[in-house]
Short mmCIF file of C-alpha atoms and ligand atoms in Angstrom, two decimals:
data_model
loop_
_atom_site.label_atom_id
_atom_site.label_comp_id
_atom_site.label_asym_id
_atom_site.label_seq_id
_atom_site.Cartn_x
_atom_site.Cartn_y
_atom_site.Cartn_z
CA MET M 1 158.70 188.89 63.78
CA ASN M 2 156.33 186.37 65.13
CA ASN M 3 155.89 183.56 62.70
CA ASN M 4 154.23 181.05 65.12
CA ILE M 5 151.47 178.61 64.24
CA ALA M 6 149.03 177.56 66.93
CA ILE M 7 147.01 174.36 66.20
CA ASP M 8 144.21 173.31 68.59
CA GLY M 9 141.52 170.65 68.40
CA PRO M 10 140.02 167.68 70.01
CA ALA M 11 141.68 164.29 70.66
CA GLY M 12 142.62 162.30 67.38
CA ALA M 13 142.02 165.05 64.92
CA GLY M 14 145.52 164.49 63.54
CA LYS M 15 147.21 167.63 65.11
CA SER M 16 150.56 166.00 65.73
CA THR M 17 151.04 164.23 62.47
CA ILE M 18 150.14 167.35 60.61
CA ALA M 19 152.03 169.62 62.78
CA LYS M 20 155.08 167.54 62.48
CA ARG M 21 154.96 167.53 58.74
CA ALA M 22 154.24 171.19 58.40
CA ALA M 23 157.19 172.04 60.82
CA LYS M 24 159.56 169.99 58.76
CA GLU M 25 158.52 171.74 55.51
CA LEU M 26 158.73 175.20 57.06
CA GLY M 27 161.94 174.45 59.04
CA TYR M 28 160.07 175.22 62.29
CA ILE M 29 160.21 173.49 65.59
CA TYR M 30 157.28 171.28 66.50
CA VAL M 31 156.07 171.58 70.13
CA ASP M 32 153.68 169.02 71.24
CA THR M 33 152.17 170.45 74.44
CA GLY M 34 150.02 167.39 75.03
CA SER M 35 153.01 165.31 75.79
CA MET M 36 154.11 167.70 78.51
CA TYR M 37 150.78 167.30 80.18
CA ARG M 38 151.11 163.57 79.71
CA ALA M 39 154.58 163.54 81.36
CA MET M 40 153.11 165.32 84.43
CA ALA M 41 150.28 162.75 84.49
CA LEU M 42 152.79 159.89 84.50
CA TYR M 43 154.29 161.43 87.51
CA PHE M 44 150.97 161.42 89.32
CA VAL M 45 150.12 157.89 88.24
CA ARG M 46 153.55 156.60 89.49
CA ASP M 47 153.04 158.47 92.72
CA GLY M 48 149.65 156.85 93.35
CA ILE M 49 147.86 160.25 93.27
CA SER M 50 144.23 160.38 92.43
CA GLY M 51 143.27 162.62 89.50
CA ASP M 52 140.29 163.90 91.58
CA ASP M 53 142.63 165.09 94.42
CA GLU M 54 143.57 168.63 93.28
CA GLN M 55 145.48 169.35 96.51
CA ALA M 56 147.73 166.21 96.11
CA VAL M 57 148.21 166.95 92.42
CA SER M 58 149.15 170.62 93.10
CA GLU M 59 151.50 169.72 95.93
CA ALA M 60 153.30 167.07 93.65
CA CYS M 61 153.88 169.79 91.00
CA GLU M 62 156.64 171.18 93.08
CA TYR M 63 158.67 167.95 92.56
CA ILE M 64 158.16 167.91 88.90
CA ASP M 65 160.56 169.33 86.22
CA ILE M 66 159.42 169.01 82.58
CA SER M 67 161.67 170.01 79.72
CA ILE M 68 161.90 168.98 75.98
CA GLU M 69 164.77 168.43 73.71
CA TYR M 70 165.10 167.34 70.11
CA VAL M 71 166.68 164.14 69.08
CA ASP M 72 167.05 163.56 65.23
CA GLY M 73 164.19 166.21 64.88
CA GLU M 74 161.85 164.30 67.23
CA GLN M 75 160.59 165.96 70.35
CA VAL M 76 161.75 164.08 73.48
CA VAL M 77 159.89 165.01 76.70
CA LEU M 78 161.92 164.71 79.85
CA LEU M 79 160.36 164.18 83.23
CA ASN M 80 162.92 165.05 85.91
CA GLY M 81 165.58 164.24 83.34
CA GLU M 82 164.13 160.85 82.26
CA ASN M 83 162.99 160.39 78.51
CA VAL M 84 159.31 159.32 79.00
CA ASN M 85 158.26 159.39 75.28
CA SER M 86 157.52 155.75 75.25
CA LEU M 87 155.46 155.66 78.42
CA ILE M 88 152.90 158.45 77.95
CA ARG M 89 150.70 157.29 75.01
CA THR M 90 148.59 154.89 76.86
CA GLU M 91 144.86 155.19 77.57
CA GLN M 92 145.42 155.30 81.29
CA ILE M 93 147.82 158.25 80.91
CA GLY M 94 145.44 160.06 78.48
CA LYS M 95 142.60 159.77 80.98
CA MET M 96 144.81 161.00 83.80
CA THR M 97 146.04 163.77 81.67
CA SER M 98 142.65 165.06 80.79
CA ASP M 99 141.73 164.75 84.48
CA THR M 100 144.74 166.67 85.87
CA SER M 101 145.29 169.28 83.02
CA LYS M 102 142.21 171.09 84.38
CA TYR M 103 144.04 172.29 87.45
CA LYS M 104 145.46 175.78 87.81
CA THR M 105 148.89 174.60 89.18
CA VAL M 106 149.43 172.06 86.47
CA ARG M 107 148.70 174.50 83.68
CA LYS M 108 150.75 177.33 85.31
CA LYS M 109 153.68 174.98 85.38
CA LEU M 110 153.74 174.46 81.62
CA LEU M 111 152.68 177.83 80.31
CA ASP M 112 156.06 179.67 80.79
CA ILE M 113 157.93 176.74 79.32
CA GLN M 114 155.67 176.78 76.25
CA ARG M 115 155.77 180.44 75.79
CA GLY M 116 159.56 180.48 76.24
CA LEU M 117 159.98 178.07 73.38
CA ALA M 118 157.80 180.25 71.13
CA VAL M 119 159.90 183.47 71.86
CA ARG M 120 163.25 181.65 71.01
CA ASN M 121 162.02 179.80 67.87
CA ASN M 122 159.58 179.69 65.07
CA VAL M 123 157.14 177.25 66.35
CA ILE M 124 154.23 175.02 65.34
CA MET M 125 152.66 174.24 68.72
CA ASP M 126 149.67 172.00 69.22
CA GLY M 127 147.32 171.50 72.04
CA ARG M 128 143.86 172.61 73.41
CA ASP M 129 144.61 176.30 74.47
CA ILE M 130 147.47 177.46 72.25
CA GLY M 131 145.59 179.99 70.07
CA THR M 132 143.32 181.11 72.92
CA CYS M 133 145.82 181.24 75.77
CA VAL M 134 149.45 180.33 75.21
CA LEU M 135 150.15 182.18 72.00
CA PRO M 136 147.26 184.60 71.48
CA ASP M 137 149.54 186.50 69.08
CA ALA M 138 150.36 183.54 66.86
CA LYS M 139 150.52 184.62 63.13
CA THR M 140 148.33 181.66 62.17
CA LYS M 141 145.90 179.84 64.19
CA ILE M 142 144.10 176.58 63.18
CA TYR M 143 141.26 174.75 64.80
CA LEU M 144 141.61 171.26 63.46
CA THR M 145 138.84 168.73 63.91
CA ALA M 146 137.18 165.72 62.33
CA SER M 147 133.98 163.79 63.17
CA ALA M 148 134.19 161.53 66.24
CA GLU M 149 133.70 158.49 64.01
CA LYS M 150 136.69 159.50 61.92
CA ARG M 151 138.77 160.17 64.86
CA ALA M 152 137.85 156.88 66.43
CA GLU M 153 138.60 155.01 63.19
CA ARG M 154 142.05 156.71 62.76
CA ARG M 155 142.95 155.82 66.52
CA TYR M 156 141.67 152.31 66.11
CA LYS M 157 143.89 151.83 62.89
CA GLU M 158 146.92 153.26 64.61
CA LEU M 159 146.61 150.94 67.67
CA SER M 160 145.80 147.89 65.52
CA GLU M 161 148.82 148.56 63.47
CA LYS M 162 150.96 148.49 66.66
CA GLY M 163 149.28 145.18 67.56
CA VAL M 164 147.27 146.71 70.41
CA SER M 165 143.87 144.93 70.80
CA CYS M 166 141.07 147.49 71.08
CA GLU M 167 137.44 148.11 70.35
CA ILE M 168 136.42 150.92 68.03
CA ASP M 169 133.20 151.70 70.04
CA GLN M 170 135.19 152.01 73.34
CA ILE M 171 137.78 154.24 71.66
CA LYS M 172 134.86 156.49 70.35
CA LYS M 173 133.39 156.68 73.88
CA ASP M 174 136.72 157.56 75.40
CA ILE M 175 137.36 160.24 72.70
CA ILE M 176 133.92 161.78 73.32
CA ALA M 177 134.45 161.81 77.09
CA ARG M 178 137.80 163.34 76.93
CA ASP M 179 136.67 166.11 74.61
CA GLU M 180 133.69 166.90 76.98
CA GLN M 181 136.00 167.26 79.87
CA ASP M 182 138.59 169.39 77.92
CA MET M 183 135.94 171.52 76.38
CA ASN M 184 133.98 172.11 79.69
CA ARG M 185 136.74 172.82 82.28
CA ALA M 186 136.98 176.28 83.84
CA ILE M 187 140.51 177.13 82.95
CA ALA M 188 141.85 177.16 79.33
CA PRO M 189 139.11 175.07 77.90
CA LEU M 190 139.35 173.64 74.36
CA ARG M 191 137.63 176.05 71.97
CA GLN M 192 138.25 177.72 68.59
CA ALA M 193 139.92 181.05 69.01
CA GLU M 194 137.99 183.93 67.23
CA ASP M 195 140.73 184.45 64.72
CA ALA M 196 141.46 180.78 63.99
CA VAL M 197 140.72 179.01 60.75
CA TYR M 198 138.43 175.98 61.21
CA LEU M 199 139.57 172.94 59.27
CA ASP M 200 137.49 169.71 59.37
CA THR M 201 139.80 166.96 58.18
CA SER M 202 137.29 164.29 58.04
CA ASP M 203 137.55 163.95 54.30
CA MET M 204 141.00 165.31 53.69
CA THR M 205 144.37 163.54 53.40
CA ILE M 206 147.32 164.45 55.61
CA ASP M 207 148.99 165.92 52.52
CA GLU M 208 146.06 168.14 51.76
CA VAL M 209 145.74 169.36 55.33
CA VAL M 210 149.48 170.16 55.49
CA LYS M 211 149.33 172.04 52.21
CA GLU M 212 146.43 173.91 53.38
CA ILE M 213 147.91 175.11 56.63
CA ILE M 214 151.01 176.18 54.88
CA LYS M 215 149.06 178.16 52.26
CA ILE M 216 147.11 179.88 55.15
CA HIS M 217 150.33 180.60 56.95
CA LEU M 218 152.27 182.10 54.02
CA ARG M 219 149.56 184.06 52.36
O1 DC F 301 146.97 166.15 72.64
P1 DC F 301 146.97 164.96 73.64
O2 DC F 301 145.93 163.75 73.40
O3 DC F 301 148.41 164.44 73.85
O4 DC F 301 146.49 165.62 75.10
C1 DC F 301 146.34 164.85 76.27
C2 DC F 301 145.49 165.68 77.20
O5 DC F 301 146.25 166.87 77.70
C3 DC F 301 144.11 166.35 76.67
O6 DC F 301 143.10 165.44 76.91
C4 DC F 301 143.99 167.56 77.31
C5 DC F 301 145.42 168.00 77.82
N1 DC F 301 146.07 169.14 77.08
C6 DC F 301 145.60 170.43 77.54
O7 DC F 301 144.86 170.58 78.44
N2 DC F 301 146.23 171.55 76.99
C7 DC F 301 147.08 171.32 75.93
N3 DC F 301 147.71 172.56 75.44
C8 DC F 301 147.43 170.10 75.50
C9 DC F 301 146.77 168.98 76.09
#
C-alpha cells in the first residue's frame, strides 16, 4: 500500500524542517530531492561548467553518480561516493542548482533514484515536482508555501544564527528569482498538483504545520 507523502513548494517555505519532523513522527524516510540536484550542481561548479551550457552539463551527467544514505537518521548525499552535505547549502550552489535542474538530462538522472526510494520505503519526499511528476500516486500531497517576506525572514535568521553575514533584501530578491525560474521552466516546473492540499505557513508554527500534515495524511 502506498503511504507516500509528497511535499512541494517554493524556496524557504520550510519544507525540509517540516518533512524531517513529520517523517520522524510517522517512522518514514525523509527524502530531500533538492540536495540531490544540489550535489549535481556542485559537480558542475567544480568542473568549471557554465549553468547556461546545456550540452556541457548534459555530457558531464555521465560522470556523476548520486546516491543517498542515512547516518543517525540524517540523509547524507553522496556525489561519486563523497559526502557533500556540508558543501551544497551555499547561495552559489543554490543558483547553479536552479539553473541546471531545468535540463532534461539532469532531471532524468535523478527521477529513477527518487522513484526507487519510494517503492522500497514509506517516504516523505520534498522538492518541486514530487506531487506532479515523481510520485503522482502519493497518498498525500501538500503544496507548502509562505509569503516571500516570511521566507526571506526565516532564511535571514537561519544564516545570521550560523554567523553568515547577509542582507534580507538580497535574500528576498534571490528567493523570488529562483522561484520564477523554477516555476517557469519547460520540464517539471514547480506548481501545485491538482489533488494537493495548499498550506500557507506564513502565520503557522512548525509544530502546527507538522500536526496538520499528519492529520491530513492519516484521515
Ligand atoms: O529545495 P532546494 O532549495 O534545496 O532546491 C534547490 C533547487 O533544486 C531548486 O531551486 C530547484 C531544484 N529542484 C528541482 O528542480 N526539483 C526538485 N524536486 C527539487 C529541487
